[in-house]
Amino acid sequence: MQDGQMVATGIAVAVATMSLLLLLWQRPKRDAEVLFAVVSGSMALSLMSPWMVDAPAWMRWAVAIGGSATCNGYWLVSRALFRGEGGVRRMHVMVAAGVALLIAAYRGATLAAHASSSPWASALDSVLTLASSTLLVLSFLEALRGWSSSLPQSERRLRVAFMVMFAGCVLSATLVGAVPAVAGSRAGVVAACAVAMVLFTHVALAHRRRRPLPSPAAAASTTRAVGVLTGEEARLAAALRHQLDVRQVYREPELKVVDLAQRLGTVEHRLSRLITQGLGEKNFNQMVNRYRIVYACRRLAEPEAADSILDISGDAGFASLGPFNRAFKAAMDCTPSAYRAACRAQAGADDGTQAALPSAQR
């Protein structure tokens, strides 16, 4: 490895290690931060692998196993970032762990054979290429999940920046190794991409602490799986979601199912049947209230918002404060004021973390 690339790799290892230490120090930790702490440590070990050529066998094995939670681990981070607390479940962790075992097995095969030409290594390499590519695509697509014009501008900017940064780093690291003329500089490019992703992810985590997403366990996503629908039902379902996601009709306090049916050009009983049987909602009122609560959560999580809870409840579509408080507590297991206080406390704690990050890296 050339001196310049050695320096770049050393900087990347230091940044990844500092990221791990900062995340371990931070209190309290959210799912995305715990997962990114694992990814940071694994990234540091993975970047160190070229230095392990003359190291003892046990050390090379330790680095090979420890560095197996990079792209698979980052897929979990992206899920936690854009799905909120509870967005990563046991099944997802098991998938990532399975890919980690494949990575460890591949590196073990190459270590044992002292080359990547063994049949086992070649077979594992093909499987890993497919699995890693799939997880990279899924990580990118997480930023598109739930995209709509109703998202706050800051959230849309975060998601666009994530997609640009993630795609740029993945393509740069992939293409530089595929072009013979620049293949020799791949280690330096990979190191630069690693630093960029670590720093950007800390910015994204800071944003999420200031503006947390509603918990899927407490407030369901604003869309649910559609059952088997006929062509006409599918058209009606799409029109209904446009009214809810784009036009935000749920913010109208006096909205009734008959009013919405008229706007959609259908009859009340057909729309009610679609909502309960086709979309799996309990009834029209609970569906509308669910949208209202998710909207209110976004407003309450804004750190600089000066609007009162009464103003937010009216803006979300509730006719008075009492029904809003009852519906919010039933969905979120806390009062609106407690939810706002928790979001602002997290934002305050994060200000110290943001200040510490640049100083720790200087």
PDB file of C-alpha atoms in Angstrom, residues 2-267:
ATOM      1  CA  GLN A   2       1.361   3.460  -0.925  1.00  0.00           C
ATOM      2  CA  ASP A   3       2.210   5.984   1.774  1.00  0.00           C
ATOM      3  CA  GLY A   4      -0.676   8.315   0.879  1.00  0.00           C
ATOM      4  CA  GLN A   5      -3.179   5.510   1.010  1.00  0.00           C
ATOM      5  CA  MET A   6      -1.705   4.271   4.280  1.00  0.00           C
ATOM      6  CA  VAL A   7      -2.253   7.733   5.775  1.00  0.00           C
ATOM      7  CA  ALA A   8      -5.820   7.899   4.404  1.00  0.00           C
ATOM      8  CA  THR A   9      -6.592   4.457   5.812  1.00  0.00           C
ATOM      9  CA  GLY A  10      -5.115   5.402   9.170  1.00  0.00           C
ATOM     10  CA  ILE A  11      -7.308   8.515   9.313  1.00  0.00           C
ATOM     11  CA  ALA A  12     -10.371   6.453   8.415  1.00  0.00           C
ATOM     12  CA  VAL A  13      -9.593   3.903  11.154  1.00  0.00           C
ATOM     13  CA  ALA A  14      -9.161   6.736  13.666  1.00  0.00           C
ATOM     14  CA  VAL A  15     -12.459   8.392  12.658  1.00  0.00           C
ATOM     15  CA  ALA A  16     -14.364   5.101  12.821  1.00  0.00           C
ATOM     16  CA  THR A  17     -12.848   4.333  16.232  1.00  0.00           C
ATOM     17  CA  MET A  18     -13.724   7.813  17.503  1.00  0.00           C
ATOM     18  CA  SER A  19     -17.266   7.306  16.217  1.00  0.00           C
ATOM     19  CA  LEU A  20     -17.517   4.073  18.213  1.00  0.00           C
ATOM     20  CA  LEU A  21     -16.258   5.744  21.396  1.00  0.00           C
ATOM     21  CA  LEU A  22     -18.604   8.718  21.046  1.00  0.00           C
ATOM     22  CA  LEU A  23     -21.598   6.470  20.535  1.00  0.00           C
ATOM     23  CA  LEU A  24     -20.659   4.309  23.525  1.00  0.00           C
ATOM     24  CA  TRP A  25     -20.342   7.439  25.667  1.00  0.00           C
ATOM     25  CA  GLN A  26     -23.660   8.937  24.574  1.00  0.00           C
ATOM     26  CA  ARG A  27     -26.709   8.616  26.833  1.00  0.00           C
ATOM     27  CA  PRO A  28     -29.442   7.683  26.184  1.00  0.00           C
ATOM     28  CA  LYS A  29     -28.946   5.582  23.075  1.00  0.00           C
ATOM     29  CA  ARG A  30     -31.501   5.044  20.338  1.00  0.00           C
ATOM     30  CA  ASP A  31     -31.628   1.942  18.123  1.00  0.00           C
ATOM     31  CA  ALA A  32     -29.829   3.632  15.215  1.00  0.00           C
ATOM     32  CA  GLU A  33     -26.994   4.779  17.487  1.00  0.00           C
ATOM     33  CA  VAL A  34     -26.449   1.346  19.008  1.00  0.00           C
ATOM     34  CA  LEU A  35     -26.371  -0.207  15.549  1.00  0.00           C
ATOM     35  CA  PHE A  36     -24.017   2.421  14.156  1.00  0.00           C
ATOM     36  CA  ALA A  37     -21.647   1.874  17.085  1.00  0.00           C
ATOM     37  CA  VAL A  38     -21.361  -1.758  15.948  1.00  0.00           C
ATOM     38  CA  VAL A  39     -20.865  -0.661  12.321  1.00  0.00           C
ATOM     39  CA  SER A  40     -18.201   1.881  13.310  1.00  0.00           C
ATOM     40  CA  GLY A  41     -16.171  -0.714  15.192  1.00  0.00           C
ATOM     41  CA  SER A  42     -16.548  -3.228  12.377  1.00  0.00           C
ATOM     42  CA  MET A  43     -15.570  -0.602   9.803  1.00  0.00           C
ATOM     43  CA  ALA A  44     -12.386   0.208  11.731  1.00  0.00           C
ATOM     44  CA  LEU A  45     -11.412  -3.477  11.832  1.00  0.00           C
ATOM     45  CA  SER A  46     -12.284  -4.011   8.170  1.00  0.00           C
ATOM     46  CA  LEU A  47     -10.097  -1.069   7.120  1.00  0.00           C
ATOM     47  CA  MET A  48      -7.218  -2.541   9.138  1.00  0.00           C
ATOM     48  CA  SER A  49      -7.244  -5.861   7.234  1.00  0.00           C
ATOM     49  CA  PRO A  50      -4.521  -4.841   4.679  1.00  0.00           C
ATOM     50  CA  TRP A  51      -2.178  -4.256   7.618  1.00  0.00           C
ATOM     51  CA  MET A  52      -2.657  -7.796   8.890  1.00  0.00           C
ATOM     52  CA  VAL A  53      -0.617  -9.589   6.221  1.00  0.00           C
ATOM     53  CA  ASP A  54       2.290 -10.353   8.557  1.00  0.00           C
ATOM     54  CA  ALA A  55       0.261 -10.430  11.775  1.00  0.00           C
ATOM     55  CA  PRO A  56      -0.224 -13.606  13.837  1.00  0.00           C
ATOM     56  CA  ALA A  57      -3.017 -15.906  12.653  1.00  0.00           C
ATOM     57  CA  TRP A  58      -5.241 -15.235  15.677  1.00  0.00           C
ATOM     58  CA  MET A  59      -5.093 -11.498  15.033  1.00  0.00           C
ATOM     59  CA  ARG A  60      -5.958 -11.911  11.352  1.00  0.00           C
ATOM     60  CA  TRP A  61      -8.919 -14.114  12.317  1.00  0.00           C
ATOM     61  CA  ALA A  62     -10.088 -11.556  14.911  1.00  0.00           C
ATOM     62  CA  VAL A  63      -9.971  -8.741  12.357  1.00  0.00           C
ATOM     63  CA  ALA A  64     -11.714 -10.872   9.735  1.00  0.00           C
ATOM     64  CA  ILE A  65     -14.581 -11.756  12.074  1.00  0.00           C
ATOM     65  CA  GLY A  66     -14.856  -8.313  13.693  1.00  0.00           C
ATOM     66  CA  GLY A  67     -14.956  -6.577  10.323  1.00  0.00           C
ATOM     67  CA  SER A  68     -17.985  -8.497   9.072  1.00  0.00           C
ATOM     68  CA  ALA A  69     -20.730  -6.020  10.068  1.00  0.00           C
ATOM     69  CA  THR A  70     -20.279  -3.234   7.537  1.00  0.00           C
ATOM     70  CA  CYS A  71     -22.778  -3.155   4.655  1.00  0.00           C
ATOM     71  CA  ASN A  72     -25.120  -5.568   6.431  1.00  0.00           C
ATOM     72  CA  GLY A  73     -24.919  -3.542   9.631  1.00  0.00           C
ATOM     73  CA  TYR A  74     -25.482  -0.289   7.782  1.00  0.00           C
ATOM     74  CA  TRP A  75     -28.682  -1.708   6.305  1.00  0.00           C
ATOM     75  CA  LEU A  76     -29.982  -2.015   9.872  1.00  0.00           C
ATOM     76  CA  VAL A  77     -28.854   1.556  10.602  1.00  0.00           C
ATOM     77  CA  SER A  78     -30.782   2.860   7.584  1.00  0.00           C
ATOM     78  CA  ARG A  79     -33.905   0.982   8.713  1.00  0.00           C
ATOM     79  CA  ALA A  80     -33.652   2.507  12.189  1.00  0.00           C
ATOM     80  CA  LEU A  81     -33.064   5.987  10.741  1.00  0.00           C
ATOM     81  CA  PHE A  82     -36.076   6.007   8.466  1.00  0.00           C
ATOM     82  CA  ARG A  83     -38.498   3.710  10.302  1.00  0.00           C
ATOM     83  CA  GLY A  84     -37.976   4.930  13.862  1.00  0.00           C
ATOM     84  CA  GLU A  85     -37.609   2.982  17.079  1.00  0.00           C
ATOM     85  CA  GLY A  86     -38.739  -0.591  16.520  1.00  0.00           C
ATOM     86  CA  GLY A  87     -37.968  -0.460  12.797  1.00  0.00           C
ATOM     87  CA  VAL A  88     -35.314  -3.151  13.256  1.00  0.00           C
ATOM     88  CA  ARG A  89     -36.675  -6.459  14.502  1.00  0.00           C
ATOM     89  CA  ARG A  90     -35.214  -9.849  15.328  1.00  0.00           C
ATOM     90  CA  MET A  91     -35.739 -11.119  11.775  1.00  0.00           C
ATOM     91  CA  HIS A  92     -33.690  -8.233  10.323  1.00  0.00           C
ATOM     92  CA  VAL A  93     -30.886  -8.787  12.830  1.00  0.00           C
ATOM     93  CA  MET A  94     -30.832 -12.481  11.920  1.00  0.00           C
ATOM     94  CA  VAL A  95     -30.512 -11.646   8.202  1.00  0.00           C
ATOM     95  CA  ALA A  96     -27.629  -9.262   8.918  1.00  0.00           C
ATOM     96  CA  ALA A  97     -25.990 -11.849  11.181  1.00  0.00           C
ATOM     97  CA  GLY A  98     -26.292 -14.465   8.427  1.00  0.00           C
ATOM     98  CA  VAL A  99     -24.473 -12.178   6.000  1.00  0.00           C
ATOM     99  CA  ALA A 100     -21.841 -11.514   8.675  1.00  0.00           C
ATOM    100  CA  LEU A 101     -21.247 -15.265   8.976  1.00  0.00           C
ATOM    101  CA  LEU A 102     -20.802 -15.474   5.198  1.00  0.00           C
ATOM    102  CA  ILE A 103     -18.283 -12.626   5.287  1.00  0.00           C
ATOM    103  CA  ALA A 104     -16.371 -14.252   8.137  1.00  0.00           C
ATOM    104  CA  ALA A 105     -16.420 -17.618   6.332  1.00  0.00           C
ATOM    105  CA  TYR A 106     -15.154 -16.046   3.113  1.00  0.00           C
ATOM    106  CA  ARG A 107     -12.316 -14.245   4.861  1.00  0.00           C
ATOM    107  CA  GLY A 108     -11.512 -17.393   6.786  1.00  0.00           C
ATOM    108  CA  ALA A 109     -11.358 -19.375   3.530  1.00  0.00           C
ATOM    109  CA  THR A 110      -8.986 -16.851   1.974  1.00  0.00           C
ATOM    110  CA  LEU A 111      -6.834 -16.791   5.091  1.00  0.00           C
ATOM    111  CA  ALA A 112      -6.629 -20.567   5.227  1.00  0.00           C
ATOM    112  CA  ALA A 113      -5.730 -20.828   1.560  1.00  0.00           C
ATOM    113  CA  HIS A 114      -3.494 -17.719   1.632  1.00  0.00           C
ATOM    114  CA  ALA A 115      -5.278 -16.762  -1.581  1.00  0.00           C
ATOM    115  CA  SER A 116      -8.718 -16.093  -2.950  1.00  0.00           C
ATOM    116  CA  SER A 117      -8.486 -18.868  -5.547  1.00  0.00           C
ATOM    117  CA  SER A 118      -9.780 -21.757  -3.440  1.00  0.00           C
ATOM    118  CA  PRO A 119     -13.126 -23.253  -4.584  1.00  0.00           C
ATOM    119  CA  TRP A 120     -14.767 -22.412  -1.271  1.00  0.00           C
ATOM    120  CA  ALA A 121     -13.598 -18.813  -1.455  1.00  0.00           C
ATOM    121  CA  SER A 122     -14.848 -18.435  -5.025  1.00  0.00           C
ATOM    122  CA  ALA A 123     -18.265 -19.834  -4.169  1.00  0.00           C
ATOM    123  CA  LEU A 124     -18.600 -17.692  -1.047  1.00  0.00           C
ATOM    124  CA  ASP A 125     -17.465 -14.634  -2.997  1.00  0.00           C
ATOM    125  CA  SER A 126     -20.330 -15.086  -5.496  1.00  0.00           C
ATOM    126  CA  VAL A 127     -22.917 -15.485  -2.729  1.00  0.00           C
ATOM    127  CA  LEU A 128     -21.527 -12.487  -0.850  1.00  0.00           C
ATOM    128  CA  THR A 129     -21.611 -10.298  -3.948  1.00  0.00           C
ATOM    129  CA  LEU A 130     -25.312 -11.017  -4.385  1.00  0.00           C
ATOM    130  CA  ALA A 131     -26.164 -10.607  -0.690  1.00  0.00           C
ATOM    131  CA  SER A 132     -24.136  -7.416  -0.257  1.00  0.00           C
ATOM    132  CA  SER A 133     -25.549  -5.837  -3.415  1.00  0.00           C
ATOM    133  CA  THR A 134     -29.085  -6.609  -2.252  1.00  0.00           C
ATOM    134  CA  LEU A 135     -28.508  -5.032   1.163  1.00  0.00           C
ATOM    135  CA  LEU A 136     -26.886  -1.955  -0.379  1.00  0.00           C
ATOM    136  CA  VAL A 137     -29.924  -1.420  -2.603  1.00  0.00           C
ATOM    137  CA  LEU A 138     -32.269  -1.930   0.347  1.00  0.00           C
ATOM    138  CA  SER A 139     -30.284   0.607   2.395  1.00  0.00           C
ATOM    139  CA  PHE A 140     -30.656   3.169  -0.387  1.00  0.00           C
ATOM    140  CA  LEU A 141     -34.390   2.500  -0.753  1.00  0.00           C
ATOM    141  CA  GLU A 142     -35.043   3.023   2.967  1.00  0.00           C
ATOM    142  CA  ALA A 143     -34.732   6.790   2.414  1.00  0.00           C
ATOM    143  CA  LEU A 144     -37.610   6.628  -0.090  1.00  0.00           C
ATOM    144  CA  ARG A 145     -39.924   4.826   2.317  1.00  0.00           C
ATOM    145  CA  GLY A 146     -42.853   6.999   3.322  1.00  0.00           C
ATOM    146  CA  TRP A 147     -41.799   9.820   1.003  1.00  0.00           C
ATOM    147  CA  SER A 148     -44.563  12.362   0.415  1.00  0.00           C
ATOM    148  CA  SER A 149     -45.019  16.093   0.067  1.00  0.00           C
ATOM    149  CA  SER A 150     -46.310  16.180   3.654  1.00  0.00           C
ATOM    150  CA  LEU A 151     -42.861  15.386   5.034  1.00  0.00           C
ATOM    151  CA  PRO A 152     -41.127  18.386   6.663  1.00  0.00           C
ATOM    152  CA  GLN A 153     -38.603  20.084   4.405  1.00  0.00           C
ATOM    153  CA  SER A 154     -35.736  19.204   6.763  1.00  0.00           C
ATOM    154  CA  GLU A 155     -36.717  15.519   6.581  1.00  0.00           C
ATOM    155  CA  ARG A 156     -36.813  15.603   2.776  1.00  0.00           C
ATOM    156  CA  ARG A 157     -33.381  17.249   2.699  1.00  0.00           C
ATOM    157  CA  LEU A 158     -31.982  14.580   5.014  1.00  0.00           C
ATOM    158  CA  ARG A 159     -33.320  11.785   2.824  1.00  0.00           C
ATOM    159  CA  VAL A 160     -32.019  13.323  -0.412  1.00  0.00           C
ATOM    160  CA  ALA A 161     -28.611  13.931   1.169  1.00  0.00           C
ATOM    161  CA  PHE A 162     -28.547  10.334   2.429  1.00  0.00           C
ATOM    162  CA  MET A 163     -29.280   8.933  -1.031  1.00  0.00           C
ATOM    163  CA  VAL A 164     -26.686  11.167  -2.711  1.00  0.00           C
ATOM    164  CA  MET A 165     -23.978  10.417  -0.137  1.00  0.00           C
ATOM    165  CA  PHE A 166     -24.697   6.699   0.067  1.00  0.00           C
ATOM    166  CA  ALA A 167     -24.915   6.182  -3.710  1.00  0.00           C
ATOM    167  CA  GLY A 168     -21.816   8.313  -4.296  1.00  0.00           C
ATOM    168  CA  CYS A 169     -19.707   6.372  -1.808  1.00  0.00           C
ATOM    169  CA  VAL A 170     -20.887   2.948  -2.983  1.00  0.00           C
ATOM    170  CA  LEU A 171     -20.361   3.761  -6.665  1.00  0.00           C
ATOM    171  CA  SER A 172     -16.971   5.373  -6.043  1.00  0.00           C
ATOM    172  CA  ALA A 173     -15.658   2.405  -4.068  1.00  0.00           C
ATOM    173  CA  THR A 174     -17.038  -0.058  -6.640  1.00  0.00           C
ATOM    174  CA  LEU A 175     -15.969   1.678  -9.855  1.00  0.00           C
ATOM    175  CA  VAL A 176     -12.447   2.556  -8.730  1.00  0.00           C
ATOM    176  CA  GLY A 177     -11.749  -1.147  -8.247  1.00  0.00           C
ATOM    177  CA  ALA A 178     -13.214  -2.027 -11.639  1.00  0.00           C
ATOM    178  CA  VAL A 179     -11.161   0.458 -13.686  1.00  0.00           C
ATOM    179  CA  PRO A 180      -7.560  -0.799 -14.092  1.00  0.00           C
ATOM    180  CA  ALA A 181      -6.129   2.693 -14.521  1.00  0.00           C
ATOM    181  CA  VAL A 182      -7.183   3.767 -11.013  1.00  0.00           C
ATOM    182  CA  ALA A 183      -7.455   0.398  -9.277  1.00  0.00           C
ATOM    183  CA  GLY A 184      -4.243   1.069  -7.378  1.00  0.00           C
ATOM    184  CA  SER A 185      -5.852   3.951  -5.516  1.00  0.00           C
ATOM    185  CA  ARG A 186      -8.843   1.928  -4.310  1.00  0.00           C
ATOM    186  CA  ALA A 187      -7.683   1.764  -0.682  1.00  0.00           C
ATOM    187  CA  GLY A 188      -7.489   5.543  -0.487  1.00  0.00           C
ATOM    188  CA  VAL A 189     -10.917   5.993  -2.082  1.00  0.00           C
ATOM    189  CA  VAL A 190     -12.478   3.429   0.258  1.00  0.00           C
ATOM    190  CA  ALA A 191     -10.945   5.209   3.238  1.00  0.00           C
ATOM    191  CA  ALA A 192     -12.275   8.585   2.071  1.00  0.00           C
ATOM    192  CA  CYS A 193     -15.742   7.114   1.538  1.00  0.00           C
ATOM    193  CA  ALA A 194     -15.660   5.540   5.002  1.00  0.00           C
ATOM    194  CA  VAL A 195     -14.835   8.902   6.606  1.00  0.00           C
ATOM    195  CA  ALA A 196     -17.595  10.634   4.617  1.00  0.00           C
ATOM    196  CA  MET A 197     -20.185   8.028   5.622  1.00  0.00           C
ATOM    197  CA  VAL A 198     -19.209   8.132   9.306  1.00  0.00           C
ATOM    198  CA  LEU A 199     -19.426  11.924   9.486  1.00  0.00           C
ATOM    199  CA  PHE A 200     -22.663  12.091   7.506  1.00  0.00           C
ATOM    200  CA  THR A 201     -24.290   9.385   9.610  1.00  0.00           C
ATOM    201  CA  HIS A 202     -23.523  11.323  12.782  1.00  0.00           C
ATOM    202  CA  VAL A 203     -25.242  14.351  11.248  1.00  0.00           C
ATOM    203  CA  ALA A 204     -28.239  12.141  10.346  1.00  0.00           C
ATOM    204  CA  LEU A 205     -28.352  10.697  13.877  1.00  0.00           C
ATOM    205  CA  ALA A 206     -28.275  14.212  15.322  1.00  0.00           C
ATOM    206  CA  HIS A 207     -31.201  15.168  13.094  1.00  0.00           C
ATOM    207  CA  ARG A 208     -33.155  12.108  14.186  1.00  0.00           C
ATOM    208  CA  ARG A 209     -32.611  12.901  17.866  1.00  0.00           C
ATOM    209  CA  ARG A 210     -34.063  16.371  17.299  1.00  0.00           C
ATOM    210  CA  ARG A 211     -36.921  15.099  15.141  1.00  0.00           C
ATOM    211  CA  PRO A 212     -37.708  11.497  16.116  1.00  0.00           C
ATOM    212  CA  LEU A 213     -40.109   9.457  14.044  1.00  0.00           C
ATOM    213  CA  PRO A 214     -43.231   8.081  15.758  1.00  0.00           C
ATOM    214  CA  SER A 215     -42.683   4.582  17.092  1.00  0.00           C
ATOM    215  CA  PRO A 216     -44.219   1.937  14.802  1.00  0.00           C
ATOM    216  CA  ALA A 217     -45.368   0.065  17.892  1.00  0.00           C
ATOM    217  CA  ALA A 218     -47.275   3.066  19.217  1.00  0.00           C
ATOM    218  CA  ALA A 219     -48.381   4.918  16.102  1.00  0.00           C
ATOM    219  CA  ALA A 220     -48.630   2.774  13.008  1.00  0.00           C
ATOM    220  CA  SER A 221     -47.257   3.935   9.699  1.00  0.00           C
ATOM    221  CA  THR A 222     -49.582   6.172   7.723  1.00  0.00           C
ATOM    222  CA  THR A 223     -49.978   3.397   5.182  1.00  0.00           C
ATOM    223  CA  ARG A 224     -50.905  -0.244   5.704  1.00  0.00           C
ATOM    224  CA  ALA A 225     -50.791  -3.283   3.548  1.00  0.00           C
ATOM    225  CA  VAL A 226     -53.593  -3.437   1.037  1.00  0.00           C
ATOM    226  CA  GLY A 227     -55.482  -6.697   0.734  1.00  0.00           C
ATOM    227  CA  VAL A 228     -56.438  -8.302  -2.544  1.00  0.00           C
ATOM    228  CA  LEU A 229     -58.279  -5.511  -4.361  1.00  0.00           C
ATOM    229  CA  THR A 230     -60.117  -5.462  -7.636  1.00  0.00           C
ATOM    230  CA  GLY A 231     -59.179  -2.912 -10.270  1.00  0.00           C
ATOM    231  CA  GLU A 232     -61.879  -0.476  -9.142  1.00  0.00           C
ATOM    232  CA  GLU A 233     -61.011  -0.956  -5.466  1.00  0.00           C
ATOM    233  CA  ALA A 234     -57.329  -0.380  -6.176  1.00  0.00           C
ATOM    234  CA  ARG A 235     -58.191   2.850  -7.991  1.00  0.00           C
ATOM    235  CA  LEU A 236     -60.352   3.972  -5.075  1.00  0.00           C
ATOM    236  CA  ALA A 237     -57.631   3.042  -2.561  1.00  0.00           C
ATOM    237  CA  ALA A 238     -55.051   5.082  -4.509  1.00  0.00           C
ATOM    238  CA  ALA A 239     -57.425   8.058  -4.620  1.00  0.00           C
ATOM    239  CA  LEU A 240     -58.068   7.735  -0.877  1.00  0.00           C
ATOM    240  CA  ARG A 241     -54.366   7.707  -0.073  1.00  0.00           C
ATOM    241  CA  HIS A 242     -53.849  10.754  -2.268  1.00  0.00           C
ATOM    242  CA  GLN A 243     -56.496  12.574  -0.248  1.00  0.00           C
ATOM    243  CA  LEU A 244     -54.818  11.542   3.016  1.00  0.00           C
ATOM    244  CA  ASP A 245     -51.110  11.702   2.184  1.00  0.00           C
ATOM    245  CA  VAL A 246     -51.033  14.640  -0.228  1.00  0.00           C
ATOM    246  CA  ARG A 247     -54.140  16.741   0.408  1.00  0.00           C
ATOM    247  CA  GLN A 248     -54.115  15.953   4.153  1.00  0.00           C
ATOM    248  CA  VAL A 249     -57.899  15.976   4.422  1.00  0.00           C
ATOM    249  CA  TYR A 250     -57.622  14.454   7.900  1.00  0.00           C
ATOM    250  CA  ARG A 251     -56.770  17.949   9.143  1.00  0.00           C
ATOM    251  CA  GLU A 252     -60.376  19.019   8.570  1.00  0.00           C
ATOM    252  CA  PRO A 253     -62.125  18.769  11.994  1.00  0.00           C
ATOM    253  CA  GLU A 254     -65.579  18.084  10.552  1.00  0.00           C
ATOM    254  CA  LEU A 255     -64.482  15.460   8.017  1.00  0.00           C
ATOM    255  CA  LYS A 256     -66.978  12.597   7.722  1.00  0.00           C
ATOM    256  CA  VAL A 257     -66.911   9.432   5.684  1.00  0.00           C
ATOM    257  CA  VAL A 258     -69.808  10.646   3.555  1.00  0.00           C
ATOM    258  CA  ASP A 259     -67.919  13.853   2.704  1.00  0.00           C
ATOM    259  CA  LEU A 260     -64.839  11.934   1.652  1.00  0.00           C
ATOM    260  CA  ALA A 261     -66.923   9.479  -0.373  1.00  0.00           C
ATOM    261  CA  GLN A 262     -68.423  12.372  -2.334  1.00  0.00           C
ATOM    262  CA  ARG A 263     -64.971  13.769  -3.108  1.00  0.00           C
ATOM    263  CA  LEU A 264     -63.865  10.368  -4.346  1.00  0.00           C
ATOM    264  CA  GLY A 265     -66.938   9.936  -6.498  1.00  0.00           C
ATOM    265  CA  THR A 266     -68.237   6.856  -4.686  1.00  0.00           C
ATOM    266  CA  VAL A 267     -70.887   5.954  -2.132  1.00  0.00           C
TER     267      VAL A 267
END
